[in-house]
Short mmCIF file of C-alpha atoms (C1' of nucleotides) in Angstrom, two decimals:
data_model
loop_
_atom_site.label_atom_id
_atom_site.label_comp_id
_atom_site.label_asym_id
_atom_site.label_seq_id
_atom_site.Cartn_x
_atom_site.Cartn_y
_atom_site.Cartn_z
CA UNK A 4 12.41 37.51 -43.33
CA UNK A 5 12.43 39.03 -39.79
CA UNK A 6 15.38 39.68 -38.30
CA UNK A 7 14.43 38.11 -35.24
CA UNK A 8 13.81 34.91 -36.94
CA UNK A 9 17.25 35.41 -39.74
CA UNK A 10 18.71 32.71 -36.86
CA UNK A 11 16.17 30.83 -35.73
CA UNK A 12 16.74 27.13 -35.13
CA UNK A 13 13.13 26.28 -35.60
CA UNK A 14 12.32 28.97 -38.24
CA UNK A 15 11.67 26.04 -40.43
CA UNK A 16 10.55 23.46 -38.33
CA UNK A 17 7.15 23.96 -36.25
CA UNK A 18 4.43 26.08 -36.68
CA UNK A 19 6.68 28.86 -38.42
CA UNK A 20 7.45 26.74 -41.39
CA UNK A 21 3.76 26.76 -42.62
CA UNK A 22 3.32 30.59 -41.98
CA UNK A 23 3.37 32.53 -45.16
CA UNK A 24 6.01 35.73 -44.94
CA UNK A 25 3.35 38.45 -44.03
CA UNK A 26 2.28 36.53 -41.04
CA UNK A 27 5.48 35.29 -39.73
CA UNK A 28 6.42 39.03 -40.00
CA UNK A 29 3.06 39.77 -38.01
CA UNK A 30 3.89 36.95 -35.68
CA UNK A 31 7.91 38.00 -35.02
CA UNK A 32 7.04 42.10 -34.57
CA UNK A 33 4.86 40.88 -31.48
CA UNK A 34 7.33 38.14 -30.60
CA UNK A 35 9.90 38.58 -27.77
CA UNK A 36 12.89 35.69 -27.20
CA UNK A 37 13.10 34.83 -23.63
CA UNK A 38 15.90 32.66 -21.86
CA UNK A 39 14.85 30.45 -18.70
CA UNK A 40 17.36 28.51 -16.53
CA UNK A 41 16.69 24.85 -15.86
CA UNK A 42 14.16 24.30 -12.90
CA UNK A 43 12.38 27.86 -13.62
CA UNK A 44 8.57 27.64 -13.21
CA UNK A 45 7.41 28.85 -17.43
CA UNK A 46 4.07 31.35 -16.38
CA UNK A 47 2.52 30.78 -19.79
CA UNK A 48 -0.86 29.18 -18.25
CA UNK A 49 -1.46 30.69 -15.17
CA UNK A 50 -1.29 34.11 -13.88
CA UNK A 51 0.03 37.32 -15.92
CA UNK A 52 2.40 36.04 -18.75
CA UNK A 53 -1.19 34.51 -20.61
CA UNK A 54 0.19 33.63 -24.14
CA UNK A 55 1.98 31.38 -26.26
CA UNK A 56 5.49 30.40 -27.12
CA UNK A 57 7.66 28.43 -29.49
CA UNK A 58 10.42 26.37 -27.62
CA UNK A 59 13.39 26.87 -29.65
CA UNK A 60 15.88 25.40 -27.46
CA UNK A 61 15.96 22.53 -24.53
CA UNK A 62 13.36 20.59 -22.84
CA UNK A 63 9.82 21.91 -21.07
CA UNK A 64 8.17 19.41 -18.63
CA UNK A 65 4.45 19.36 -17.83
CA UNK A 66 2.92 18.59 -14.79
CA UNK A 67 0.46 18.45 -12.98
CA UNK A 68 0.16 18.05 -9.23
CA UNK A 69 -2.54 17.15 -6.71
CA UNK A 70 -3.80 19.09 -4.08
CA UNK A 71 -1.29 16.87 -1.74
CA UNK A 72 1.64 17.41 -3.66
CA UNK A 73 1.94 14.41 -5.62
CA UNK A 74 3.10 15.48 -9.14
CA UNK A 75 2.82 13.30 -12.53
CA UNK A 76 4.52 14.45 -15.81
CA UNK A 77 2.28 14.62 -18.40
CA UNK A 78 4.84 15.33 -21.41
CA UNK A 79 7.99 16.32 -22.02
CA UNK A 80 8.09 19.11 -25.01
CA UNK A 81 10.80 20.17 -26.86
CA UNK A 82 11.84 22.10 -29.97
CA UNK A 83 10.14 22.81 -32.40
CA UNK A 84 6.81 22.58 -30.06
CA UNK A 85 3.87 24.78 -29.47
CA UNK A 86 3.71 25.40 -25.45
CA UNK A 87 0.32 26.45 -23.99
CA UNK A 88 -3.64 25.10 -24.36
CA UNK A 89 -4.98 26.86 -27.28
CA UNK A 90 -8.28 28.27 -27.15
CA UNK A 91 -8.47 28.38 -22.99
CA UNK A 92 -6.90 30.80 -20.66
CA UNK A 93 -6.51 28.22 -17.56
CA UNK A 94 -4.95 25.03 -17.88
CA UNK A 95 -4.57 22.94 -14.93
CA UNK A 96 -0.99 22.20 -15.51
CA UNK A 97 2.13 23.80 -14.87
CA UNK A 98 5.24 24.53 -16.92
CA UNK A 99 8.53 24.18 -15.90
CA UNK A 100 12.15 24.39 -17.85
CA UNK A 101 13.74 20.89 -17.68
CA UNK A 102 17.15 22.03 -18.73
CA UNK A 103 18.49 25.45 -20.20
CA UNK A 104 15.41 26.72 -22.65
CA UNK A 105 14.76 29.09 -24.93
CA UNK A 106 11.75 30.46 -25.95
CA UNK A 107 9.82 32.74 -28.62
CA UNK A 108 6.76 34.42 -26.56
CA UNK A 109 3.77 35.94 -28.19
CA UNK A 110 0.11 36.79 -26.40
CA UNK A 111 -2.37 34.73 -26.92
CA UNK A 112 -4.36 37.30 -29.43
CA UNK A 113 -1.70 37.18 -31.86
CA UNK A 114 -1.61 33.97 -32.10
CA UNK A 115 -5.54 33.44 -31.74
CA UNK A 116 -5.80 35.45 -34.81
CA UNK A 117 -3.55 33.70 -36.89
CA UNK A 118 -5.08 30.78 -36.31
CA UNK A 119 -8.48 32.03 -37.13
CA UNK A 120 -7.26 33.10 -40.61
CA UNK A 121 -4.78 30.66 -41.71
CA UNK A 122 -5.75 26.78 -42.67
CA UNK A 123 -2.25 25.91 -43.07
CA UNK A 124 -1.65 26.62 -39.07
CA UNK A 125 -4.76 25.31 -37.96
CA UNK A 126 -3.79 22.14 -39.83
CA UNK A 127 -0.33 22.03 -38.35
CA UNK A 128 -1.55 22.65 -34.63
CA UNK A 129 -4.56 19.71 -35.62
CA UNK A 130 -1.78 17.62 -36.34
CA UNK A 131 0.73 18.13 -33.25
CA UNK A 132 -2.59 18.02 -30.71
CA UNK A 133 -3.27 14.90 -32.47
CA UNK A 134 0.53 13.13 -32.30
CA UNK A 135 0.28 14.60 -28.09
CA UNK A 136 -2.56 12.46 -27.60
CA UNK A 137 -1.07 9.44 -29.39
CA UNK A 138 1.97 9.78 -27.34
CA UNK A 139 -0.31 10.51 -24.53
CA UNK A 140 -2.05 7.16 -24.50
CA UNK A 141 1.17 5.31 -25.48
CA UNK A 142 2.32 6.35 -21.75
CA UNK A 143 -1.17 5.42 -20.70
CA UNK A 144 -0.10 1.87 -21.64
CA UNK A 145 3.39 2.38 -19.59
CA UNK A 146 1.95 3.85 -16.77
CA UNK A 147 -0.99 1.76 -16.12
CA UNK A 148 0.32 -1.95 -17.66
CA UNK A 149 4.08 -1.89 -17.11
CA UNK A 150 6.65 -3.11 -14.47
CA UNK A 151 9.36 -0.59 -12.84
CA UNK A 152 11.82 -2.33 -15.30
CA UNK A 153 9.65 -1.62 -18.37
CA UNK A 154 8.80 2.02 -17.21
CA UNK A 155 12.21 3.14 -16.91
CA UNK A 156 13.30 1.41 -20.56
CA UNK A 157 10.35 3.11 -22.05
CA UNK A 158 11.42 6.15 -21.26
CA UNK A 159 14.85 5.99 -21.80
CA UNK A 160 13.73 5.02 -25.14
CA UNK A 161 11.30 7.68 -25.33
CA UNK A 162 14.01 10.24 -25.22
CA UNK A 163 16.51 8.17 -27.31
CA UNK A 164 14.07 8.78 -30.10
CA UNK A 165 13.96 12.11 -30.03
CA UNK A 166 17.76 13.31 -29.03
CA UNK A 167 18.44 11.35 -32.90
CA UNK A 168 22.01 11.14 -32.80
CA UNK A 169 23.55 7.52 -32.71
CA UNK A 170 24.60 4.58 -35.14
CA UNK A 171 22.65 1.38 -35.73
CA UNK A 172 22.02 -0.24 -32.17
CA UNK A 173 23.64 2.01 -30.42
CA UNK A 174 22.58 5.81 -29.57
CA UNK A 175 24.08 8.26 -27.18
CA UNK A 176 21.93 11.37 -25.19
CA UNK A 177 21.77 13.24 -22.71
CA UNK A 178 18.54 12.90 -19.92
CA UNK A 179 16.98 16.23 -19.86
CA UNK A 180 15.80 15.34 -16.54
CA UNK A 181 16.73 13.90 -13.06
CA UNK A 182 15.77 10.81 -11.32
CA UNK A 183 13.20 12.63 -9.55
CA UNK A 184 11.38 13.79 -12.81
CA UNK A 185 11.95 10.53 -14.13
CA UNK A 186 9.82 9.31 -11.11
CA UNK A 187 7.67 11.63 -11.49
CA UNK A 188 6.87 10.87 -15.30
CA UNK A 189 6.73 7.12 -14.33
CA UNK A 190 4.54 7.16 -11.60
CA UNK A 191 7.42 5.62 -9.40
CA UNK A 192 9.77 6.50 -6.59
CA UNK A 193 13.48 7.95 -6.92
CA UNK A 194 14.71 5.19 -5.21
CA UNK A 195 12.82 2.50 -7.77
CA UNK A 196 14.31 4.74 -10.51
CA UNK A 197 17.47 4.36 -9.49
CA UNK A 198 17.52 0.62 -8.70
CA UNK A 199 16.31 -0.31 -12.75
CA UNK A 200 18.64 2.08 -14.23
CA UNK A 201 21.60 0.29 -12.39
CA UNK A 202 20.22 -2.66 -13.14
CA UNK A 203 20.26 -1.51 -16.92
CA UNK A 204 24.25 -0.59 -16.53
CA UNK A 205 24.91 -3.78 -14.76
CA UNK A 206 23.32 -5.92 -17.29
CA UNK A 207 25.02 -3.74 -20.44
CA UNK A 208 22.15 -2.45 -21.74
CA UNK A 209 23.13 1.01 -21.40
CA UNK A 210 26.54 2.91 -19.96
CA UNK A 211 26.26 6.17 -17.54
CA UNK A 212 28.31 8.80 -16.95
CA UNK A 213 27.58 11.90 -14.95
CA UNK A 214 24.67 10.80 -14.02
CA UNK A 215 22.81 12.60 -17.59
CA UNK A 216 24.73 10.90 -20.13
CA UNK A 217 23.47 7.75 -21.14
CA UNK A 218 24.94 5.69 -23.62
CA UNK A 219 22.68 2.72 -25.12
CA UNK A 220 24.57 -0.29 -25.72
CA UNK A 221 22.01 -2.47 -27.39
CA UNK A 222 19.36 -0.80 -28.75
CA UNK A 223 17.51 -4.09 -29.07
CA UNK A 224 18.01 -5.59 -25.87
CA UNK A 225 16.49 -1.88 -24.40
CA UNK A 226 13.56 -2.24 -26.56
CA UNK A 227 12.83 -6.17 -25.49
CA UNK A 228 13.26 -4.96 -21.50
CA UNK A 229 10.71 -1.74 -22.54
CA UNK A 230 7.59 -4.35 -22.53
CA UNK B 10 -31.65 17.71 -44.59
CA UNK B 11 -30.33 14.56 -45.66
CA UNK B 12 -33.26 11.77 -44.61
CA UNK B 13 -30.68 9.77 -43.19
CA UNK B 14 -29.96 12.34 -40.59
CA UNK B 15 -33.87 13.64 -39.95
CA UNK B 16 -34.18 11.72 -36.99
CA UNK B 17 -30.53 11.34 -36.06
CA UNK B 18 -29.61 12.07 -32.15
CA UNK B 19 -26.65 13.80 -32.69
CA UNK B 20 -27.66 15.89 -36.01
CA UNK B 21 -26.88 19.28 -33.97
CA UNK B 22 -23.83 17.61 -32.26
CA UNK B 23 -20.18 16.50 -33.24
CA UNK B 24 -18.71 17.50 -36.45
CA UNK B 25 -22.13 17.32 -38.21
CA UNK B 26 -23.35 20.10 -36.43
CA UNK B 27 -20.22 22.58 -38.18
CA UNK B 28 -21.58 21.59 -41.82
CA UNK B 29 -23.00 22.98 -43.91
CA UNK B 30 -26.51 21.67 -45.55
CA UNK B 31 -24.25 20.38 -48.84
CA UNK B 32 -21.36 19.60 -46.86
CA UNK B 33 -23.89 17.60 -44.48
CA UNK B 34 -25.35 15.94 -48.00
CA UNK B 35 -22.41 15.11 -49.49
CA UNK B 36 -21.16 13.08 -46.08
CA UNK B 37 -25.11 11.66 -45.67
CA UNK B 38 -24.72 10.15 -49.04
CA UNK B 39 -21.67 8.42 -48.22
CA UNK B 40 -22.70 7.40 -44.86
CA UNK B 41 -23.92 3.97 -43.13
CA UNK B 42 -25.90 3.41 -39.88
CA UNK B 43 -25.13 0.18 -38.45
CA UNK B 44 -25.74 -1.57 -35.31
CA UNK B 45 -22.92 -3.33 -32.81
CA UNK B 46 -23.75 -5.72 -30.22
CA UNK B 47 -21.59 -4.91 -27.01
CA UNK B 48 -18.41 -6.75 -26.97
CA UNK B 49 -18.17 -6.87 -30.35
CA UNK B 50 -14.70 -5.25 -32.40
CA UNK B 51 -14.88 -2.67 -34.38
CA UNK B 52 -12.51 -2.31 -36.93
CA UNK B 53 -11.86 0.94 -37.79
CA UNK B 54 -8.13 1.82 -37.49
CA UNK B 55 -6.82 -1.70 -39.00
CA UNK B 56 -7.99 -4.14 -41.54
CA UNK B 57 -11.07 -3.77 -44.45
CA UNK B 58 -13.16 -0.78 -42.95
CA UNK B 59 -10.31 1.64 -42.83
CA UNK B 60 -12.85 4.76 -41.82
CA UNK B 61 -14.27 6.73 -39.90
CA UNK B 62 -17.72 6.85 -38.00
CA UNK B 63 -19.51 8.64 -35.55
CA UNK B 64 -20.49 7.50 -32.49
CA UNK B 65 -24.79 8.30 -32.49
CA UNK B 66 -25.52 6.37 -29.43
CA UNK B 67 -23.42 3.68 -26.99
CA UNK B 68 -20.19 3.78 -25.87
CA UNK B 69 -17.20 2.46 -27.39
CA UNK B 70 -13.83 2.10 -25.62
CA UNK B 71 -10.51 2.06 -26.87
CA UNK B 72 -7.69 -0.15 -25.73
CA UNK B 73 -4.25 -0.76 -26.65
CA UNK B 74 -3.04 -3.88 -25.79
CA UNK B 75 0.81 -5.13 -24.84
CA UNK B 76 2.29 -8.54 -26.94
CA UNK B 77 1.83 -10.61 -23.87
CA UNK B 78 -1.85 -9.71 -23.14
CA UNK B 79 -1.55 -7.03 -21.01
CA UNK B 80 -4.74 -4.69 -21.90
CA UNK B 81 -4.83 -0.83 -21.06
CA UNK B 82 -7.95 1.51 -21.90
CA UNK B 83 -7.02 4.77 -23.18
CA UNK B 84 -10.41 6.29 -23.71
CA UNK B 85 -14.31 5.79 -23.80
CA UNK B 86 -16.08 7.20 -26.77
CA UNK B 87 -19.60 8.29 -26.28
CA UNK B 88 -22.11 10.57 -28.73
CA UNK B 89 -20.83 12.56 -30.73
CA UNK B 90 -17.43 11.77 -30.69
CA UNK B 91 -15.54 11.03 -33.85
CA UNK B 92 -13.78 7.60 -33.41
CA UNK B 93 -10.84 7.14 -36.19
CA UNK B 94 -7.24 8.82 -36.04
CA UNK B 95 -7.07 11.31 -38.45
CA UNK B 96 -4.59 11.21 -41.69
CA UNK B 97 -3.38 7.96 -40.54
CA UNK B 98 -4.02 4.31 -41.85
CA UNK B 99 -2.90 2.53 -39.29
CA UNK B 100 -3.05 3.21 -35.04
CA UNK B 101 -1.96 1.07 -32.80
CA UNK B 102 -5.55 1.16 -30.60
CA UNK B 103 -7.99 -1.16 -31.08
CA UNK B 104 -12.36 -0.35 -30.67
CA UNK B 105 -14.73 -2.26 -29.33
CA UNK B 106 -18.46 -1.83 -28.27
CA UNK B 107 -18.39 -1.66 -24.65
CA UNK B 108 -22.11 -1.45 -24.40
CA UNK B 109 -24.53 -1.79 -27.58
CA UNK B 110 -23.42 0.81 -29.98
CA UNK B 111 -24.72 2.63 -33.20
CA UNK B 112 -22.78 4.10 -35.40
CA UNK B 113 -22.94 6.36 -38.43
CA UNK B 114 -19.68 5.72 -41.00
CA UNK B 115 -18.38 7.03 -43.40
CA UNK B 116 -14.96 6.24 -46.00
CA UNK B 117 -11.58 7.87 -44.60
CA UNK B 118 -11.50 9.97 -48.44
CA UNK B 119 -14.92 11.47 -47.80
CA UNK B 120 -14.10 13.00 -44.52
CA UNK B 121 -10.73 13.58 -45.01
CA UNK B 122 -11.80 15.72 -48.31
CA UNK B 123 -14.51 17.61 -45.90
CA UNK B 124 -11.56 18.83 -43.48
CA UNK B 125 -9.44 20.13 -45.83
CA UNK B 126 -12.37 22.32 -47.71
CA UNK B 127 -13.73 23.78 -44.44
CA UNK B 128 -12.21 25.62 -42.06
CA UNK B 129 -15.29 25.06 -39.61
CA UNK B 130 -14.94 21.57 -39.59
CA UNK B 131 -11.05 21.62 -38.84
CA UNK B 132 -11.93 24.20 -35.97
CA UNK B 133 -14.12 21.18 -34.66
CA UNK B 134 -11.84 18.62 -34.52
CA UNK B 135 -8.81 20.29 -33.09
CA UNK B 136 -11.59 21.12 -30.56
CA UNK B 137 -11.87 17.54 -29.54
CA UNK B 138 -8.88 16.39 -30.08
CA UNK B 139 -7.61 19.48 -27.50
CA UNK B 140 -10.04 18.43 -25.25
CA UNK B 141 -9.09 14.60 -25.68
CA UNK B 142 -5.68 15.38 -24.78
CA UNK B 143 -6.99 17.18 -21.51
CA UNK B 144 -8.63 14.13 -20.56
CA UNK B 145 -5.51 11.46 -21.29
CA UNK B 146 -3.84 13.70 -19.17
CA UNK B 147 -5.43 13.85 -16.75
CA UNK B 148 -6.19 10.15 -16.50
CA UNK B 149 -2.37 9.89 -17.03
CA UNK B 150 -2.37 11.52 -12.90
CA UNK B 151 -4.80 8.91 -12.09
CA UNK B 152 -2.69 5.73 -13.55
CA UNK B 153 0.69 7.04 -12.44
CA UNK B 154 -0.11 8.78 -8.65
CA UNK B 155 -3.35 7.57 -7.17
CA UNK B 156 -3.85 4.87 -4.88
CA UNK B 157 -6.45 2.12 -5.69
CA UNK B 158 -9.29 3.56 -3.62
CA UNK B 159 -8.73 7.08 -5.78
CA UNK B 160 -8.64 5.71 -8.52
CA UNK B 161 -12.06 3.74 -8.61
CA UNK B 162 -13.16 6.91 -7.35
CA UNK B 163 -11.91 9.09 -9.97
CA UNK B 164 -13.52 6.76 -12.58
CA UNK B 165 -16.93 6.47 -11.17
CA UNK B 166 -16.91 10.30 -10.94
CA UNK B 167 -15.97 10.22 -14.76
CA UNK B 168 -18.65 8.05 -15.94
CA UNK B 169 -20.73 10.26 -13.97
CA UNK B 170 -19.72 13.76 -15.12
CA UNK B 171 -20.65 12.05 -18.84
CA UNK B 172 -24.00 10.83 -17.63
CA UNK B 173 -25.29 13.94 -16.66
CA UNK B 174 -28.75 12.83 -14.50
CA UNK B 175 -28.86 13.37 -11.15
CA UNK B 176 -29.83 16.27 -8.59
CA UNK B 177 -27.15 18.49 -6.59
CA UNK B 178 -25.16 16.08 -4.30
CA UNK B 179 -26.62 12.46 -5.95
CA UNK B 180 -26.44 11.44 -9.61
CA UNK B 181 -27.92 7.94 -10.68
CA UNK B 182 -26.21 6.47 -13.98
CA UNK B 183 -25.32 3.14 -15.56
CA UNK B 184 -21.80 1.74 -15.59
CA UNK B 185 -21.09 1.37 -19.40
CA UNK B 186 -18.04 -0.76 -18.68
CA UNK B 187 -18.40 -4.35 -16.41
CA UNK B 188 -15.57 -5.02 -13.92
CA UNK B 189 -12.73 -5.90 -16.12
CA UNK B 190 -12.80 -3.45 -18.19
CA UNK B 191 -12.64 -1.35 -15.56
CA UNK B 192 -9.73 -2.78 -14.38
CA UNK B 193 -8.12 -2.70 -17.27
CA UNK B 194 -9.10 1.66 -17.64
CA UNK B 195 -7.89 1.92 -14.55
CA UNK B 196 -4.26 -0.09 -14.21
CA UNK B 197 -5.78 -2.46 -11.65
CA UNK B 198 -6.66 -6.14 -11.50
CA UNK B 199 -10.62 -7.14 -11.62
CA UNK B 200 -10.20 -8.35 -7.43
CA UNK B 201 -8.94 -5.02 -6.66
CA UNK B 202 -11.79 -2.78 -8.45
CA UNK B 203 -14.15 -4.94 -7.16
CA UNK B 204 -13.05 -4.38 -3.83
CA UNK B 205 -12.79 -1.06 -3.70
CA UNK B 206 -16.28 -0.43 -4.88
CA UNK B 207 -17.93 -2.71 -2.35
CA UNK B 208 -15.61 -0.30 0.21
CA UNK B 209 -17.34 2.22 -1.42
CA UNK B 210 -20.46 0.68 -0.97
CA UNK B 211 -20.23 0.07 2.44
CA UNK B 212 -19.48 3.11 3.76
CA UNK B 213 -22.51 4.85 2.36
CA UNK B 214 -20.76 6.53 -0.64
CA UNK B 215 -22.64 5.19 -3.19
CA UNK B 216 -25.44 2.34 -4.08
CA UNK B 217 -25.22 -0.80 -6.32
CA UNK B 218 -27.78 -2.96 -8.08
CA UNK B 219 -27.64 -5.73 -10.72
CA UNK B 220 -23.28 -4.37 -10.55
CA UNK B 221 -23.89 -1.69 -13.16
CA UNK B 222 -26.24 0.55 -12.25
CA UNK B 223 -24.57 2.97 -9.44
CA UNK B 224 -26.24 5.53 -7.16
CA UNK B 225 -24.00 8.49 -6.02
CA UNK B 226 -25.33 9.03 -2.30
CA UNK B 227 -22.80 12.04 -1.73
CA UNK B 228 -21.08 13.23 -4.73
CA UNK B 229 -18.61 15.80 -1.93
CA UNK B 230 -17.65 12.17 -0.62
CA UNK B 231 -16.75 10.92 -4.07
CA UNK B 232 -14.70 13.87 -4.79
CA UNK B 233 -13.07 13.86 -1.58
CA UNK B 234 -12.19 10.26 -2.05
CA UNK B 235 -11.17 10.61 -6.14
CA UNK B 236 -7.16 12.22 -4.40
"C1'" DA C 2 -38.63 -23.59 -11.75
"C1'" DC C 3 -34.16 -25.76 -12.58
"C1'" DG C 4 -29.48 -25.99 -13.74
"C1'" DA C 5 -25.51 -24.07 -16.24
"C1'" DC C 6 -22.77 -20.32 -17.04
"C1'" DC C 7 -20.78 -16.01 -16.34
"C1'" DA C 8 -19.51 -11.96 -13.77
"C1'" DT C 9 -18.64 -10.45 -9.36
"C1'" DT C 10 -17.39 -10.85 -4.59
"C1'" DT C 11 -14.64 -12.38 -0.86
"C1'" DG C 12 -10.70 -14.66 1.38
"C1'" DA C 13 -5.62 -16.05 1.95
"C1'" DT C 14 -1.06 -15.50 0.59
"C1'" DC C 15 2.69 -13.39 -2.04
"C1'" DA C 16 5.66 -9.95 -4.23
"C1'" DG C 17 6.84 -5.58 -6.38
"C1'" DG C 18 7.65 -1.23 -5.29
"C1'" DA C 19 7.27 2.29 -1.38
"C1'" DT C 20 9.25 3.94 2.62
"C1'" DC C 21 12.80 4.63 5.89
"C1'" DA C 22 17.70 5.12 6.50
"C1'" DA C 23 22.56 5.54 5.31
"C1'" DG C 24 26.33 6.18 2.34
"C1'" DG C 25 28.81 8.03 -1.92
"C1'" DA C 26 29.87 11.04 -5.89
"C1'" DA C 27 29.78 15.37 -8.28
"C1'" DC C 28 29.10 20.43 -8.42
"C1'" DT C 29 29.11 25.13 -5.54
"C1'" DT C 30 31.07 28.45 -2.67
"C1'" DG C 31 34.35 30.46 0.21
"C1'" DC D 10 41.36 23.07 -1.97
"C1'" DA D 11 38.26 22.13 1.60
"C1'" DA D 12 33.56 22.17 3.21
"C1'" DG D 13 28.93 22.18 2.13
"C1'" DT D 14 25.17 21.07 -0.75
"C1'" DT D 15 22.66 18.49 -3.84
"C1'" DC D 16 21.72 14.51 -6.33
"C1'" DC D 17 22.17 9.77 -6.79
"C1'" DT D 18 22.92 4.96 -5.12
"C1'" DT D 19 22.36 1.09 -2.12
"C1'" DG D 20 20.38 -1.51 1.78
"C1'" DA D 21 16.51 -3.14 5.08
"C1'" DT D 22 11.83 -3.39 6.07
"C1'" DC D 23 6.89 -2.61 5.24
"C1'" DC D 24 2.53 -2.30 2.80
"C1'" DT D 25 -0.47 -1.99 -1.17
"C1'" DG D 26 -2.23 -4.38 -4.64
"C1'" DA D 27 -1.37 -8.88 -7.39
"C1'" DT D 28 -2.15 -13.62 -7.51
"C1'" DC D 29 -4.31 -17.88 -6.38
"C1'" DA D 30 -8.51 -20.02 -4.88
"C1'" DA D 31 -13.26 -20.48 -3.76
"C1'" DA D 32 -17.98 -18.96 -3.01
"C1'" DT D 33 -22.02 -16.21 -4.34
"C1'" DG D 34 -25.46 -14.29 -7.19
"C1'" DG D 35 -27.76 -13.06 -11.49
"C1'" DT D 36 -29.18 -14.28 -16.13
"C1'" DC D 37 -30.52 -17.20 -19.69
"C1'" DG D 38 -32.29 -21.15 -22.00
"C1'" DT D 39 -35.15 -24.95 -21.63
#
DNA sequence: ACGACCATTTGATCAGGATCAAGGAACTTG
DNA sequence: CAAGTTCCTTGATCCTGATCAAATGGTCGT
C-alpha cells in the first residue's frame, strides 16, 4: 500500500476503497495532502489549482453566489467525498473550508484516466452523483415548501445524521458552520436563524453550548418540528 | 435496428444512442411504447411498474410532496431523459405527465444488467445525472435567494433554453406546465406566479396567448430580470 | 350558440420573515 | 487581564408574498 495512504482515514471509505492496488499506487504517487484552515476559499474549480481531491478530514461548503452577492449553499461535503465537477473544467460554484479540512489533491488527468479505465470507479462516482442529487432535491423540498422553523430543524437534522455519534433519541454534534452559513444554506437571514434555534433550546428540543455544540434532546420531537 | 425503434425520435439520443446494435436489441425486445394523457401518474419509482422508461416525447415533472400537502417540483423531464432512480426500489419522488407524454419502458433487471456490462452506457448516465445535479443546484439559488419577480423569470428562461425555437433576442415556446405547477416548481403560491407574469407582460417583456403559449420580446430583459 | 366548468387574473388584507438597530457573550491580541 | 473583535442574540418595524375572496375568460359538451 502507499505510504501516503498507510494512515489514511478514508483509505477505505470513498472512491479509494474500490481502486485496485496498482491504481491507488498510480493515484497516491501523483497525490499531494494539503491542510486548509476554516473559512479558506478551496481553488479546485476555478483558476490554477484545476483538479480533484478527496476530503479526508472536516467539512467543505458549496456555494454559489449571484452577481449581487447573494450566496446559497448548495451542499455541504464531507469525508469520504469526491470534491470537484468531473468531466468540466469550470463550475460555477465555489469551494470553501467550513471548519479545519484536510485534503488529498490530484490533477484532473489522473483522475480522468482512472476513470476512463476502471468500471468499479465509474460505478462508485455514478453512485455518489446520484445520492447528491437525491439530497439535492430533498433541500429543494426545504427550501422551496418549508417554514423558518422547519428549515432550521431540517438541517440540524441533516447534520445530526451524518456526525453519527449519539444514543437512541438523543445525539450530540458539533455545527460545522455558523449562523450565517446556516442562512445561507436555508435561504434565510442570520437574524431568522437565530430566533428558531432559540426557540428550539427554549422549547427542549435541543441544548447549546458554545454556540457549535448542539445537543438534541428529543430526536423525535426535532423530526415532527422538521416538516 | 430493432423495428420498434426505426421510427423512434430519440433513437440517436439518451442512453440508446451509447448501445450497441445487440445491446439496443436486447433492450427493444424488452421494451413498451405507451401513451399518457397529461395529468395522469406515472408510477415508476413506487408500486407494480417498478422500471424504468425513457422519455420519447412530452414532458414529465417530478414532485415530492410534504405529509400535509405541501407539493415541491424538483425537476422536468423532457426527451431523452431517463426517468427512474437507479439501483433503488423505492424514491421518495413521485411522476406525472405534465403535458401528454410517450414513453418507451423497460423492466428495472434489463437495464440495470445493460449498465453493468457496458462501460459506454455507465459513461452516459453519470453524464446526466452530473448534469442533473448542475441543474438542482442551481434551481436550489433560485428557491432559496431570489425574489418572486426572479424567480418567474428564471423559470420562463428555463423552459425556454429547453425549447430551443426562436431568433437572437426573441424565442416563441409553449409553457409545458399550467400555473400551479408552476407555483409549486417555483416555491410560490398560484396568485403570486400569476402576477408576476402579467408584470411581465405588461411591461413589454414578453407576450401571452391562450396562458401557455409565451413570446420572449427581449430575451437581455429576461435575463436581466431572472437576479 | 349557450351554459357549466376550470384555470387564470385581479383585488384586499394579513403574516412570516427581512431589515434596521442595539445589546451580550466568547475568542484574540497586546 | 483588559480591550477589541467577531459572532450571536434579542427587539422593533417594515415589506414581500400568502391568504381570502371575487371576477374574468377560455374550453368543452350539448
Amino acid at each position: 500500500m502507499p505510504s501516503v495512504c498507510q494512515d489514511c482515514r478514508v483509505r477505505h471509505e470513498g472512491i479509494c476503497a474500490v481502486l485496485s492496488p496498482s491504481e491507488l499506487r498510480h493515484l497516491a504517487r501523483n497525490a499531494r495532502h494539503t491542510h486548509h484552515d476554516a473559512g479558506e476559499g478551496l481553488a479546485l474549480e476555478s483558476g490554477e489549482i484545476n483538479g480533484y481531491a478527496n476530503v479526508t478530514n472536516g467539512a467543505v461548503k458549496l456555494s454559489r453566489v449571484l452577481r449581487d452577492g447573494r450566496q446559497q449553499l448548495v451542499g455541504l461535503q464531507f469525508a469520504p467525498d469526491l470534491m470537484g465537477r468531473l468531466f468540466r473544467a469550470e463550475s460555477p460554484l465555489s469551494a470553501e473550508a467550513a471548519s479545519d479540512v484536510e485534503l488529498c489533491r490530484f490533477p484532473r488527468g489522473v483522475l480522468e484516466a482512472l476513470v476512463a479505465s476502471s468500471s468499479n470507479l465509474k460505478q462508485r462516482l455514478l453512485d455518489q452523483s446520484l445520492h447528491d442529487l437525491d439530497e439535492a432535491r430533498e433541500w429543494m423540498v426545504t427550501l422551496g415548501r418549508k417554514s423558518a422553523a422547519e428549515k432550521v430543524a431540517s438541517l440540524l437534522l441533516l447534520v445530526a445524521k451524518r456526525s453519527g455519534g449519539g444514543s437512541d433519541d438523543s445525539i450530540t454534534f458539533d455545527m460545522p458552520i455558523g449562523r450565517a452559513d446556516m442562512a445561507d444554506f436555508l435561504g434565510l437571514t442570520i437574524e431568522t436563524v437565530s430566533r428558531q434555534v432559540s426557540k428550539l433550546r427554549h422549547s427542549g428540543v435541543i441544548a447549546i453550548s458554545g454556540h457549535r455544540h448542539v445537543k438534541v434532546l428529543s430526536l423525535r420531537a426535532l423530526k415532527d418540528r422538521a416538516g
